[in-house]
PDB file of C-alpha atoms in Angstrom:
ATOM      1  CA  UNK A   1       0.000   0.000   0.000  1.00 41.00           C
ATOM      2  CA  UNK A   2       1.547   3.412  -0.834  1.00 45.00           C
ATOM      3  CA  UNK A   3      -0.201   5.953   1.724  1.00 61.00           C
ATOM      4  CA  UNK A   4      -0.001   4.448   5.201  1.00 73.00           C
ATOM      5  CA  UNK A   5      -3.611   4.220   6.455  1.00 87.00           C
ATOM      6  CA  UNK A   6      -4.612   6.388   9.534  1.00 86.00           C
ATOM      7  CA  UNK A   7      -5.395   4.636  12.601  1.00 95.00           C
ATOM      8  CA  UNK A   8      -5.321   5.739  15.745  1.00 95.00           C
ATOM      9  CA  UNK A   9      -6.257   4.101  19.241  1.00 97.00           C
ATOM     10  CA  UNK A  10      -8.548   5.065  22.040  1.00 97.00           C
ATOM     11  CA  UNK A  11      -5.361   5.393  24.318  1.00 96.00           C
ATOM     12  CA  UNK A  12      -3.826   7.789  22.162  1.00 96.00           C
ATOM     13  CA  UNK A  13      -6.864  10.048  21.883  1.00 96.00           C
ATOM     14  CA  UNK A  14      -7.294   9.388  25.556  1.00 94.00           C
ATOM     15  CA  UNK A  15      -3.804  11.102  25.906  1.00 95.00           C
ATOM     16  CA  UNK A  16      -4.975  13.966  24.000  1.00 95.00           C
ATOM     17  CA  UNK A  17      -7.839  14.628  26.230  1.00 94.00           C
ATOM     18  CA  UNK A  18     -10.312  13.791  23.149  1.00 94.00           C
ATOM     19  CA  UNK A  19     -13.220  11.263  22.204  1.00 95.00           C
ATOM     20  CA  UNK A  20     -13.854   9.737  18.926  1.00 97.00           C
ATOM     21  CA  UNK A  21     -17.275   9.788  17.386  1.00 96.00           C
ATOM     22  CA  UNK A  22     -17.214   6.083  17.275  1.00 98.00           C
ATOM     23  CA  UNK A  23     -14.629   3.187  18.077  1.00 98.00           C
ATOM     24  CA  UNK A  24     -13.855   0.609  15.331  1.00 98.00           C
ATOM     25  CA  UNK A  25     -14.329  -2.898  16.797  1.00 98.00           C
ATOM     26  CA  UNK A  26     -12.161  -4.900  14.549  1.00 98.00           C
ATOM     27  CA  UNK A  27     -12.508  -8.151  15.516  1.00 97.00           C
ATOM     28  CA  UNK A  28     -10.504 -11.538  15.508  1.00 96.00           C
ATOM     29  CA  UNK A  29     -11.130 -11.916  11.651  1.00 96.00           C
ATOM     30  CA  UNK A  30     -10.688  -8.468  10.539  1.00 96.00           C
ATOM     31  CA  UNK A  31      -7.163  -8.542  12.681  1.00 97.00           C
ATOM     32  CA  UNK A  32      -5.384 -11.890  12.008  1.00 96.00           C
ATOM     33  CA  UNK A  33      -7.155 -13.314   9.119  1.00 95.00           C
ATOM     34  CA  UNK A  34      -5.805 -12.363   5.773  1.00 97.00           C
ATOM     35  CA  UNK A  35      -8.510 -12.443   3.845  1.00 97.00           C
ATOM     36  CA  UNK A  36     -10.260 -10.448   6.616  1.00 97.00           C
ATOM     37  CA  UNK A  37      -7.775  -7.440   6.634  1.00 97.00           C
ATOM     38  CA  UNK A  38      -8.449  -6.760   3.188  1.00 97.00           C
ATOM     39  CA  UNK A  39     -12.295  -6.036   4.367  1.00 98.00           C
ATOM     40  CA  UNK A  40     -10.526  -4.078   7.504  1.00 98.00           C
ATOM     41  CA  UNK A  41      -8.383  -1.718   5.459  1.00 97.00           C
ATOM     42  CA  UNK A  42     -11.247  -0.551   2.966  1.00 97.00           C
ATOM     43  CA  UNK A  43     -13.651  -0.085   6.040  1.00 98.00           C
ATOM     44  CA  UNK A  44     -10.851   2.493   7.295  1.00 97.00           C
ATOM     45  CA  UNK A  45     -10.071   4.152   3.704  1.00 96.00           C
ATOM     46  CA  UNK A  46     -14.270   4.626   3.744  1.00 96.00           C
ATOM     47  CA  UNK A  47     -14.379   6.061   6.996  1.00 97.00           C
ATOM     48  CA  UNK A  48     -11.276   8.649   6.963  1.00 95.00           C
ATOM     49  CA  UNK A  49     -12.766   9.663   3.324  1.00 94.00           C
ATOM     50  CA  UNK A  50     -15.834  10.358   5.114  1.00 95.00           C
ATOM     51  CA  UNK A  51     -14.171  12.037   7.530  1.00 95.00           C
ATOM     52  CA  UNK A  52     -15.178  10.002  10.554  1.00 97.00           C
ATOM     53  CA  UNK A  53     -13.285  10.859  14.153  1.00 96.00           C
ATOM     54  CA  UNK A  54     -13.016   6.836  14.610  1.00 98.00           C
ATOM     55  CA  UNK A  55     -10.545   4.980  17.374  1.00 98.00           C
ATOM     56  CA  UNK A  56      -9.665   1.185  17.853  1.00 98.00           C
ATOM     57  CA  UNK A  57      -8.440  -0.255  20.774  1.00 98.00           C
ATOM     58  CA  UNK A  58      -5.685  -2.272  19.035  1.00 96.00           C
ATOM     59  CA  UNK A  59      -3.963  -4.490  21.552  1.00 96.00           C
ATOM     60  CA  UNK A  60      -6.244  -3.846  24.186  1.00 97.00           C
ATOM     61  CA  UNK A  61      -9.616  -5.270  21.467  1.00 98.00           C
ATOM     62  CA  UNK A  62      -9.809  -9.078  22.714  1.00 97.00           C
ATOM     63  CA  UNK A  63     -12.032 -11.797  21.360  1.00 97.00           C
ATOM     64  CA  UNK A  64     -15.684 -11.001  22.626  1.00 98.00           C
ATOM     65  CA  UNK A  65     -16.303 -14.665  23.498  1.00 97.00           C
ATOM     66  CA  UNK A  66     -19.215 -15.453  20.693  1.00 96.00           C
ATOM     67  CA  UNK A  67     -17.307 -18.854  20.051  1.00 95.00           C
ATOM     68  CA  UNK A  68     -16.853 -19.791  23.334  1.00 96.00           C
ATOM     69  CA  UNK A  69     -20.584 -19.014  23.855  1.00 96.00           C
ATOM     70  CA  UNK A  70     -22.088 -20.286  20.924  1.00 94.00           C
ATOM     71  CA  UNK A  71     -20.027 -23.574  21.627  1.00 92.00           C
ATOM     72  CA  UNK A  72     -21.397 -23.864  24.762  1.00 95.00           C
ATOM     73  CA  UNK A  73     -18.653 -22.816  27.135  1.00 96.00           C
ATOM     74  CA  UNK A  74     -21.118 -19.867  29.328  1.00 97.00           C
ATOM     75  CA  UNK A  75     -17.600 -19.511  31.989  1.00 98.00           C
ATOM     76  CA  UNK A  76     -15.357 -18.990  29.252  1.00 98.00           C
ATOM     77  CA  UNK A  77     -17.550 -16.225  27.315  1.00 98.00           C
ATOM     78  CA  UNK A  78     -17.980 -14.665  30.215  1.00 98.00           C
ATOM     79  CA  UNK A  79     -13.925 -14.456  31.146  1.00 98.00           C
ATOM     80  CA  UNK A  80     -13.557 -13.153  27.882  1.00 98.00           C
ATOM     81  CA  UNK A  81     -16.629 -10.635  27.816  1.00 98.00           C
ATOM     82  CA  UNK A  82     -15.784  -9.195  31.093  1.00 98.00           C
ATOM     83  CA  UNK A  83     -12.056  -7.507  30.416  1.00 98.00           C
ATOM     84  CA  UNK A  84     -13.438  -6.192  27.093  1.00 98.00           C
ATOM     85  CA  UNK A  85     -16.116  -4.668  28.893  1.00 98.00           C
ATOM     86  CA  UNK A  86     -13.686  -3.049  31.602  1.00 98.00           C
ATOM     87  CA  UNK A  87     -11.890  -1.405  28.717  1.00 98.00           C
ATOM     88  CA  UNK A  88     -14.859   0.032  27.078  1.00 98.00           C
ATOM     89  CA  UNK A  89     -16.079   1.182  29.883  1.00 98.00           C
ATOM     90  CA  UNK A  90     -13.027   2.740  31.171  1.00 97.00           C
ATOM     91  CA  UNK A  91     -12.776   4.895  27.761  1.00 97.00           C
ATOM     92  CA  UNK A  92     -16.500   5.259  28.217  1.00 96.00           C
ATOM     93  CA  UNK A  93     -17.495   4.460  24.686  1.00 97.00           C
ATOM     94  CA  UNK A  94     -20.741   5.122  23.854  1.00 97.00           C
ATOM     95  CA  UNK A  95     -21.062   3.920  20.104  1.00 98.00           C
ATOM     96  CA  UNK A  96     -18.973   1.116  18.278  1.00 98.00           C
ATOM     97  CA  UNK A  97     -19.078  -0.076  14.858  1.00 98.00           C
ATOM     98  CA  UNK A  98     -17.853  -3.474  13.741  1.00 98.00           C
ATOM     99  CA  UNK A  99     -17.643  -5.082  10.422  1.00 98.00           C
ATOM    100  CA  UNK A 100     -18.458  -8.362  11.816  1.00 98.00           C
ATOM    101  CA  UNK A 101     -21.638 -10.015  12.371  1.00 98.00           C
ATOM    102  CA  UNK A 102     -20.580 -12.117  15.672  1.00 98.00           C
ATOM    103  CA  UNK A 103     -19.419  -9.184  17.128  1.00 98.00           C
ATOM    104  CA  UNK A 104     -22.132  -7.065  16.380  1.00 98.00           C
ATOM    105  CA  UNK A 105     -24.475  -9.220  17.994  1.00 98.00           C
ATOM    106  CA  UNK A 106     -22.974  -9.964  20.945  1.00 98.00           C
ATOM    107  CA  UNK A 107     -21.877  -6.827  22.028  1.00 98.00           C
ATOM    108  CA  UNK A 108     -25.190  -5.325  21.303  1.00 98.00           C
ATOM    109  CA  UNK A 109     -27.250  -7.990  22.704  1.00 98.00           C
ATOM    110  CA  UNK A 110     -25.030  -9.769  24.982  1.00 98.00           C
ATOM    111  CA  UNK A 111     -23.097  -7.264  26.619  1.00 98.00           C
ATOM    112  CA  UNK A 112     -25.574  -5.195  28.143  1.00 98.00           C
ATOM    113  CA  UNK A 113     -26.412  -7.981  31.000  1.00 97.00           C
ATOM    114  CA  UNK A 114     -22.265  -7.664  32.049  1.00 98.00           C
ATOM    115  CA  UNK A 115     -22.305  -4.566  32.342  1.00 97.00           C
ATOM    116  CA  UNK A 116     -21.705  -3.349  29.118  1.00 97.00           C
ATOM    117  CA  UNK A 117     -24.142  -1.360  27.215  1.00 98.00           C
ATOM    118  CA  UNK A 118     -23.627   0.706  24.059  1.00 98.00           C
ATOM    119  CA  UNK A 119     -24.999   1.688  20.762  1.00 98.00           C
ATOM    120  CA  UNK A 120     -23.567  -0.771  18.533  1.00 98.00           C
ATOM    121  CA  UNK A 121     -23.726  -0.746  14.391  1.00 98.00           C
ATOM    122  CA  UNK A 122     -22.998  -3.183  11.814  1.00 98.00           C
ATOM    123  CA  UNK A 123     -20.343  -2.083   8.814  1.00 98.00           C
ATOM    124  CA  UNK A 124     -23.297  -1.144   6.596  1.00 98.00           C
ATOM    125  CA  UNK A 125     -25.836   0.601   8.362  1.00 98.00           C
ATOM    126  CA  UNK A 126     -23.352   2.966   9.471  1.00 98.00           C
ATOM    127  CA  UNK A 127     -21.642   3.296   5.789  1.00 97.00           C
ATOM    128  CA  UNK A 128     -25.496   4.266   5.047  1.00 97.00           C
ATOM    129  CA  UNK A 129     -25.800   6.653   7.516  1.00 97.00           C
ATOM    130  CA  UNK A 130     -22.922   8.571   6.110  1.00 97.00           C
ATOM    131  CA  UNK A 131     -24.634   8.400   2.517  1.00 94.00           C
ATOM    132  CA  UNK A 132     -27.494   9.825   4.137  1.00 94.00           C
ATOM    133  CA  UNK A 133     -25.706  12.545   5.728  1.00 96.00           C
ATOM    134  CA  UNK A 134     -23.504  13.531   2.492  1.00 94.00           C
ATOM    135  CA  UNK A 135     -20.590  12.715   4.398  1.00 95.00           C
ATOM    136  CA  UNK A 136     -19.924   9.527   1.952  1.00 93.00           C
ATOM    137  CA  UNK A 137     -20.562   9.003  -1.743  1.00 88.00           C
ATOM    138  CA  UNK A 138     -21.342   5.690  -3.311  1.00 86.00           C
ATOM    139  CA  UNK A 139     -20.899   5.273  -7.214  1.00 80.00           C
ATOM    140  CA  UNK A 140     -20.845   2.914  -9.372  1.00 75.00           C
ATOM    141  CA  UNK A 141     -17.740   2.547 -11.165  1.00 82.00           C
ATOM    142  CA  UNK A 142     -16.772  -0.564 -11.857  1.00 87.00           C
ATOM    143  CA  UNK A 143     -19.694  -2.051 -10.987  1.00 92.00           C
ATOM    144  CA  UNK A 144     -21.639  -0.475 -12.638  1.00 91.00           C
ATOM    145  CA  UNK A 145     -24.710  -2.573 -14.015  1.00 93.00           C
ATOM    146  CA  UNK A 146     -22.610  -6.410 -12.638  1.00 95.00           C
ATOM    147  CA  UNK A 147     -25.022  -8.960 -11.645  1.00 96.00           C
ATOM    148  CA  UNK A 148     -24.592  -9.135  -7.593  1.00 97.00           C
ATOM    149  CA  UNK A 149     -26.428 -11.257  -5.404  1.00 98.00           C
ATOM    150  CA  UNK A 150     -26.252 -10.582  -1.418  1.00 98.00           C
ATOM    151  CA  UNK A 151     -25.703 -13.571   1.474  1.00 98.00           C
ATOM    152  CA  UNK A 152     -27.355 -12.327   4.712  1.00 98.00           C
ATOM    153  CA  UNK A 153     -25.688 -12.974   7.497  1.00 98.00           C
ATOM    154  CA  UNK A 154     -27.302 -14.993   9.825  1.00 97.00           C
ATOM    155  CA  UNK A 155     -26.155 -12.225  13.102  1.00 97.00           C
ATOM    156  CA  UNK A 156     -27.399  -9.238  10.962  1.00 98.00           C
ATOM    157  CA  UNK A 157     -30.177 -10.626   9.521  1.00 97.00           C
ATOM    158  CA  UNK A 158     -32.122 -13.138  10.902  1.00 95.00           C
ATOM    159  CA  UNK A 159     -30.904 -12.138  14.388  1.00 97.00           C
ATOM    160  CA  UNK A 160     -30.974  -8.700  14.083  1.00 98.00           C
ATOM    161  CA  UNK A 161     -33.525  -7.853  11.616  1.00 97.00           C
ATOM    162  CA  UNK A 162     -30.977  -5.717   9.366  1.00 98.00           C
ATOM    163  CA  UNK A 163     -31.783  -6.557   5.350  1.00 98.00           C
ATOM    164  CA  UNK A 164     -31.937  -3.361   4.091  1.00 97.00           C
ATOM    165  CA  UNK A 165     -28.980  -1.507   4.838  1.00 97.00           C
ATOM    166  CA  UNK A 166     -26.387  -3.802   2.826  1.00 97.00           C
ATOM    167  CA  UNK A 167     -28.863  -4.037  -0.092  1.00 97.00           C
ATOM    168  CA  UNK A 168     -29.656  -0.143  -0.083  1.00 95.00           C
ATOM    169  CA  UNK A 169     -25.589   0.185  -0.667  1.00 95.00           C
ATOM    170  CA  UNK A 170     -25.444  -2.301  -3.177  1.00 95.00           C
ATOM    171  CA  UNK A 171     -27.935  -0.217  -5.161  1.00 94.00           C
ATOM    172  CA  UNK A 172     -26.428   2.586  -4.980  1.00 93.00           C
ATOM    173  CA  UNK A 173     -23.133   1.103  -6.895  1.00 93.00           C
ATOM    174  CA  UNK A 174     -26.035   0.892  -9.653  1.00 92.00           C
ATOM    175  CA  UNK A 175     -25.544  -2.827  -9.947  1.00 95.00           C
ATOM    176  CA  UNK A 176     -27.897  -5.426 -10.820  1.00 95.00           C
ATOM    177  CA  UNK A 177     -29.293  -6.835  -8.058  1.00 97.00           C
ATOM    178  CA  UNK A 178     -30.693 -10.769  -7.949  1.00 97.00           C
ATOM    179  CA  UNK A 179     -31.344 -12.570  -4.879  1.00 97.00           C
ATOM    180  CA  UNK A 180     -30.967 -16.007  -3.838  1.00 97.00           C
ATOM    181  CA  UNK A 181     -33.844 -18.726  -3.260  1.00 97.00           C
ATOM    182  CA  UNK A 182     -33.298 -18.401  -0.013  1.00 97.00           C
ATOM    183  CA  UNK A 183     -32.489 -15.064   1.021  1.00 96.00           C
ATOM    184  CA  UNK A 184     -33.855 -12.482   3.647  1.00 96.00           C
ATOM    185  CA  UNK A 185     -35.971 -13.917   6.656  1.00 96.00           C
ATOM    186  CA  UNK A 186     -35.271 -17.451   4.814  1.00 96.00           C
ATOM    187  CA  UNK A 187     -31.792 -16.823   4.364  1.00 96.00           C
ATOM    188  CA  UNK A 188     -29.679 -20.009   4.286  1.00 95.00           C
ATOM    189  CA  UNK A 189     -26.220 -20.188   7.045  1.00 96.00           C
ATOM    190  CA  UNK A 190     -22.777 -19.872   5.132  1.00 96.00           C
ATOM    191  CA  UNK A 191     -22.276 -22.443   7.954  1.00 92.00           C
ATOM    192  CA  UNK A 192     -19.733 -21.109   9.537  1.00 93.00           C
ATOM    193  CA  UNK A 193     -21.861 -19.841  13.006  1.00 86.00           C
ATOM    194  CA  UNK A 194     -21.600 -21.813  16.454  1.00 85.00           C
ATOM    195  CA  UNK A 195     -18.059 -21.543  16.362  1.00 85.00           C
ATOM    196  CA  UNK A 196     -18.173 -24.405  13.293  1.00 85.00           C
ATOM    197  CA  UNK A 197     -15.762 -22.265  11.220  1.00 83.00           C
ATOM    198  CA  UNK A 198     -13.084 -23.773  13.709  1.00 81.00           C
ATOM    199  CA  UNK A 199     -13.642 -27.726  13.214  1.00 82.00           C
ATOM    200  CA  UNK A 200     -13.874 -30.121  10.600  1.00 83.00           C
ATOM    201  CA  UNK A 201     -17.857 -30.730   9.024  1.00 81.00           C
ATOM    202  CA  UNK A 202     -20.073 -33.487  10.639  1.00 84.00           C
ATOM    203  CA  UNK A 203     -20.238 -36.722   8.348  1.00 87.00           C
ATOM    204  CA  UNK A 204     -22.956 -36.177   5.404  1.00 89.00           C
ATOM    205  CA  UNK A 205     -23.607 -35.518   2.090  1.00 92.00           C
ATOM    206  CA  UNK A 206     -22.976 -32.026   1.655  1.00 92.00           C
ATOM    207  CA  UNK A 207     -21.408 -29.128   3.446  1.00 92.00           C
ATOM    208  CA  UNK A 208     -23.775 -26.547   3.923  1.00 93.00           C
ATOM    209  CA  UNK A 209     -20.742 -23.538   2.416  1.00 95.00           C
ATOM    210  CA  UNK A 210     -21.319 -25.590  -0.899  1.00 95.00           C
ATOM    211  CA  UNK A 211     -25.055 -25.975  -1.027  1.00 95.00           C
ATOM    212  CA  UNK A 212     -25.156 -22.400  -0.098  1.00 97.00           C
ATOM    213  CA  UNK A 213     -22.384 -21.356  -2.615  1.00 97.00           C
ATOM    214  CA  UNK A 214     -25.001 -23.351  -5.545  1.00 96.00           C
ATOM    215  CA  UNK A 215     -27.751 -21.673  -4.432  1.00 97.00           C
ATOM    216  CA  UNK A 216     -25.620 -18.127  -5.309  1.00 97.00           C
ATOM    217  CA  UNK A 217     -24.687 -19.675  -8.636  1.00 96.00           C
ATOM    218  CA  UNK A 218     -28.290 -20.269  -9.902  1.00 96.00           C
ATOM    219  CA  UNK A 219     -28.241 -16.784 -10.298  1.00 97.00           C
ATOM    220  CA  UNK A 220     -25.149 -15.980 -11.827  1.00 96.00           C
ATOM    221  CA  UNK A 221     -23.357 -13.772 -10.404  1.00 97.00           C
ATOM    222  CA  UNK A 222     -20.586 -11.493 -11.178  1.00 97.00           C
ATOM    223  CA  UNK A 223     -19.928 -10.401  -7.880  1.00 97.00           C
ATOM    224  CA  UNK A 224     -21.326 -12.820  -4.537  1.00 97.00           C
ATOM    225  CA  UNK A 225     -21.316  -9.441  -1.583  1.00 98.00           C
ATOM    226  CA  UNK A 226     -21.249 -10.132   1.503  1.00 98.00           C
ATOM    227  CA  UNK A 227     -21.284  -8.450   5.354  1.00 98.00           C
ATOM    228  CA  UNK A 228     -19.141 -10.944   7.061  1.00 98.00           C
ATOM    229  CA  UNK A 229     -15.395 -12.482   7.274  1.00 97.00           C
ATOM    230  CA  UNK A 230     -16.928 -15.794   8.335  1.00 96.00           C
ATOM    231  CA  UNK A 231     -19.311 -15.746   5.434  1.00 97.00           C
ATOM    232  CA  UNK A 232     -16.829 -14.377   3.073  1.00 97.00           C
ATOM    233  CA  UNK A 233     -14.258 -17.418   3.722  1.00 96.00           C
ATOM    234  CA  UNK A 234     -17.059 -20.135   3.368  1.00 96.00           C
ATOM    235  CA  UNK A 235     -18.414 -18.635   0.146  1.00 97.00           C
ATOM    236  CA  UNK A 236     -14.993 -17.942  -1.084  1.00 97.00           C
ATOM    237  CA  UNK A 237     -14.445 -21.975  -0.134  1.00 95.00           C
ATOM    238  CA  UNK A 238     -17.116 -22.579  -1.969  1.00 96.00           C
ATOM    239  CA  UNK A 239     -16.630 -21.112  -5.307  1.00 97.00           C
ATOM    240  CA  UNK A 240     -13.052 -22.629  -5.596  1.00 96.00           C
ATOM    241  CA  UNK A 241     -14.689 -25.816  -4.559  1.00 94.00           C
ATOM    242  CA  UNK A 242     -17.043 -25.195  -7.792  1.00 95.00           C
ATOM    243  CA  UNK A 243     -13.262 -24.014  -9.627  1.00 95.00           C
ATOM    244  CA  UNK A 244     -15.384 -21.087 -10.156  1.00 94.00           C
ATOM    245  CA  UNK A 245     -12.708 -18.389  -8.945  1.00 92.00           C
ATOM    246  CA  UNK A 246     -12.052 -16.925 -11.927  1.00 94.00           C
ATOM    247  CA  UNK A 247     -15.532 -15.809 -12.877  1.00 95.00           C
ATOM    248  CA  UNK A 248     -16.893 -15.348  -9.712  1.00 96.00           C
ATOM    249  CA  UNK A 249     -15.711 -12.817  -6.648  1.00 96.00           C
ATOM    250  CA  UNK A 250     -16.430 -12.657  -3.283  1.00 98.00           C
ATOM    251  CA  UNK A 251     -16.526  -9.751  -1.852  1.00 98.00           C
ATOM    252  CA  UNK A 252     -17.304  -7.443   1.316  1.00 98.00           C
ATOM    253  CA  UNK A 253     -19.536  -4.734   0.911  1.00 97.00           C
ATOM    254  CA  UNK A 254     -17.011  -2.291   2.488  1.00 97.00           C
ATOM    255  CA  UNK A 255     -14.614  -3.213  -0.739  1.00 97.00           C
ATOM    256  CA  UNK A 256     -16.771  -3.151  -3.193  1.00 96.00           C
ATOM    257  CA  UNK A 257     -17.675   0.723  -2.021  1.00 95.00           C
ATOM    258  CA  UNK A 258     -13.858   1.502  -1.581  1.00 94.00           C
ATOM    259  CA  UNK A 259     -13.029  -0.064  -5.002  1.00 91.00           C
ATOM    260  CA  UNK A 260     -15.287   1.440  -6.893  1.00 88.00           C
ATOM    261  CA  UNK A 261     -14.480   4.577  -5.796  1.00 76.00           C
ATOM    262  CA  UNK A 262     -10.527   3.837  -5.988  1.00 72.00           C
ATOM    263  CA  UNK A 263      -9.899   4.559  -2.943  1.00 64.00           C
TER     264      UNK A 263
END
């Protein structure tokens, strides 16, 4: 990357006597994953073009414990919740954006009964908020008029109730927009969630990344968006399991908006 990207952390506006408008949860995907960082560094590019007074907590960000809860383990999501919690609330952060799904939904609906209670944001309704405010603009470029189909993810969608925002952004890169059989309140799992994205598939016919992955091919796709790392590694799994990767991308919301744009 040629221009180093701006980040700073709560502890060094807490040095400065300031407050960010909102702190940047980046999550255990969005930090050591790869694939994930990609969807991390366009989130930032978006948000200092927008102009957005954002902070991350950087070393002090642990996991927030949704596979340890979602496996079953109540002790050890709690031992991880409760530190994270001390450090929000010792910065006293009072909104918090995250580009992850699992995050989102546990600190928003999880939290709160720790001790920890915030206004918390997924990726894309708070990209759409700055559309709506003028602070962001969304073109088309160079997807312009590409078929794109959308996976909900299970934590923003079914969960949470959130459809609209990813789609509205989606639209507004004037693509084509086709949805899936099963999409919306009838979305189908990338099957990743309950901490399965860590161990091997149960015995069966068909993992579910790859039934989900044909059901995004019926519609042929240019583009297959997405709103979260976990999805975005089982799709991505899936279309090179269909040796599809050279006609098909998978792609975060966040990067599609920060490519077309060239940021």
């Amino acid at each position: 990357m040629s221009e180093a990207l701006k980040v700073p952390t709560m502890a060094e506006y807490m040095a400065a006597g300031k407050k960010p408008e909102v702190l940047f949860w980046v999550g255990c995907a969005g930090s050591f994953d790869d694939r994930a960082k990609k969807i991390t560094k366009a989130f930032v590019k978006l948000l200092n073009n927008a102009g957005v007074d954002f902070a991350v907590l950087g070393t002090e960000e642990s996991c927030t414990g949704d596979p340890a809860k979602r496996a079953g383990n109540e002790f050890l999501f709690q031992m991880q919740a409760m530190p994270n919690i001390e450090v929000l609330n010792g910065y006293e952060v009072k909104k918090i954006v995250t580009a992850c799904p699992h995050c989102f939904n546990t600190i928003k609906n999880e939290y709160p009964e720790l001790g920890g209670t915030y206004e918390v944001v997924h990726h894309t309704q708070f990209l759409k908020d700055l559309l709506n405010e003028g602070r962001l603009k969304v073109e088309g470029g160079k997807f312009k008029g590409k078929r794109i189909t959308f996976h909900d993810p299970c934590y923003l969608g079914r969960a949470n109730g959130e459809y609209e925002a990813p789609r509205d952004l989606l639209q507004k890169l004037e693509v084509e927009l086709v949805e899936m059989r099963r999409c919306k309140t009838r979305g189908l799992c990338c099957g990743a969630g309950g901490a399965q994205m860590f161990k091997e598939p149960e015995p069966g016919k068909k993992d579910i990344n790859i039934e989900r992955t044909e059901e995004a091919m019926e519609v042929q796709p240019d583009v297959i968006a997405a709103g979260c790392p976990f999805c975005n590694t089982m799709l991505t799994d899936g279309v090179k399991g269909k040796e599809k990767e050279g006609e098909i991308e998978v792609m975060d919301v966040a990067e599609m908006i920060a490519n077309a744009s060239d940021l």
